[in-house]
Short mmCIF file of C-alpha atoms in Angstrom, two decimals:
data_model
loop_
_atom_site.label_atom_id
_atom_site.label_comp_id
_atom_site.label_asym_id
_atom_site.label_seq_id
_atom_site.Cartn_x
_atom_site.Cartn_y
_atom_site.Cartn_z
CA UNK A 989 128.62 -42.35 185.00
CA UNK A 990 128.86 -46.15 184.95
CA UNK A 991 128.80 -48.33 181.82
CA UNK A 992 129.15 -52.10 181.46
CA UNK A 993 129.96 -53.87 178.21
CA UNK A 994 129.22 -57.62 178.06
CA UNK A 995 131.17 -59.38 175.31
CA UNK A 996 131.20 -63.08 174.47
CA UNK A 997 134.98 -62.93 174.01
CA UNK A 998 137.88 -60.52 174.01
CA UNK A 999 137.89 -60.85 170.21
CA UNK A 1000 134.80 -58.62 170.15
CA UNK A 1001 136.71 -55.59 171.42
CA UNK A 1002 136.75 -53.17 168.52
CA UNK A 1003 137.84 -49.63 167.84
CA UNK A 1004 134.10 -48.76 167.81
CA UNK A 1005 133.86 -49.71 171.49
CA UNK A 1006 136.93 -47.66 172.33
CA UNK A 1007 135.56 -44.69 170.39
CA UNK A 1008 132.24 -45.00 172.24
CA UNK A 1009 134.07 -44.90 175.58
CA UNK A 1010 135.99 -41.82 174.46
CA UNK A 1011 132.79 -40.11 173.29
CA UNK A 1012 130.87 -40.90 176.48
CA UNK A 1013 133.55 -39.96 178.97
CA UNK A 1014 135.43 -37.30 176.97
CA UNK A 1015 138.26 -35.88 179.13
CA UNK A 1016 136.99 -37.27 182.45
CA UNK A 1017 139.27 -39.62 184.40
CA UNK A 1018 138.17 -43.24 183.99
CA UNK A 1019 139.01 -46.70 185.33
CA UNK A 1020 138.86 -49.72 183.04
CA UNK A 1021 138.53 -53.12 184.74
CA UNK A 1022 138.43 -56.35 182.76
CA UNK A 1023 137.19 -59.56 184.34
CA UNK A 1024 136.05 -62.92 183.11
CA UNK A 1025 132.27 -63.16 183.19
CA UNK A 1026 130.89 -66.01 185.29
CA UNK A 1027 127.76 -67.73 184.04
CA UNK A 1028 124.65 -67.40 186.21
CA UNK A 1029 124.58 -71.02 187.38
CA UNK A 1030 128.21 -70.93 188.53
CA UNK A 1031 127.59 -67.65 190.33
CA UNK A 1032 124.49 -68.93 192.13
CA UNK A 1033 126.17 -72.21 193.10
CA UNK A 1034 129.19 -70.39 194.57
CA UNK A 1035 127.27 -69.66 197.78
CA UNK A 1036 126.71 -72.74 199.99
CA UNK A 1037 123.27 -71.45 201.05
CA UNK A 1038 122.19 -70.82 197.44
CA UNK A 1039 123.57 -74.18 196.34
CA UNK A 1040 121.56 -76.00 199.01
CA UNK A 1041 118.38 -74.10 198.13
CA UNK A 1042 118.81 -74.68 194.38
CA UNK A 1043 119.45 -78.40 194.81
CA UNK A 1044 116.34 -78.66 197.01
CA UNK A 1045 114.27 -76.80 194.39
CA UNK A 1046 115.54 -79.09 191.62
CA UNK A 1047 114.60 -82.17 193.65
CA UNK A 1048 111.14 -80.73 194.37
CA UNK A 1049 110.67 -80.04 190.65
CA UNK A 1050 111.68 -83.61 189.76
CA UNK A 1051 109.04 -84.88 192.22
CA UNK A 1052 106.40 -82.58 190.74
CA UNK A 1053 106.24 -80.47 193.89
CA UNK A 1054 105.68 -77.07 192.32
CA UNK A 1055 104.98 -73.83 194.15
CA UNK A 1056 102.97 -71.33 192.13
CA UNK A 1057 103.73 -67.70 192.80
CA UNK A 1058 101.62 -64.80 191.56
CA UNK A 1059 103.59 -61.69 190.78
#
């Protein structure tokens, strides 16, 4: 089983969260990893290829060059 908790700060860690983990995983071995969450823009701009594409898209939008996509 795999569970992810997204919190806005470490201050939100409560005994309720710990009890939920205990209830869900019972006596199974677990690994707890804590990492700082990166916002979406920072994540997307971390790749040179994505950064180039995003900057191009922003410039196209500023010029009114929109591409409509039907999903």
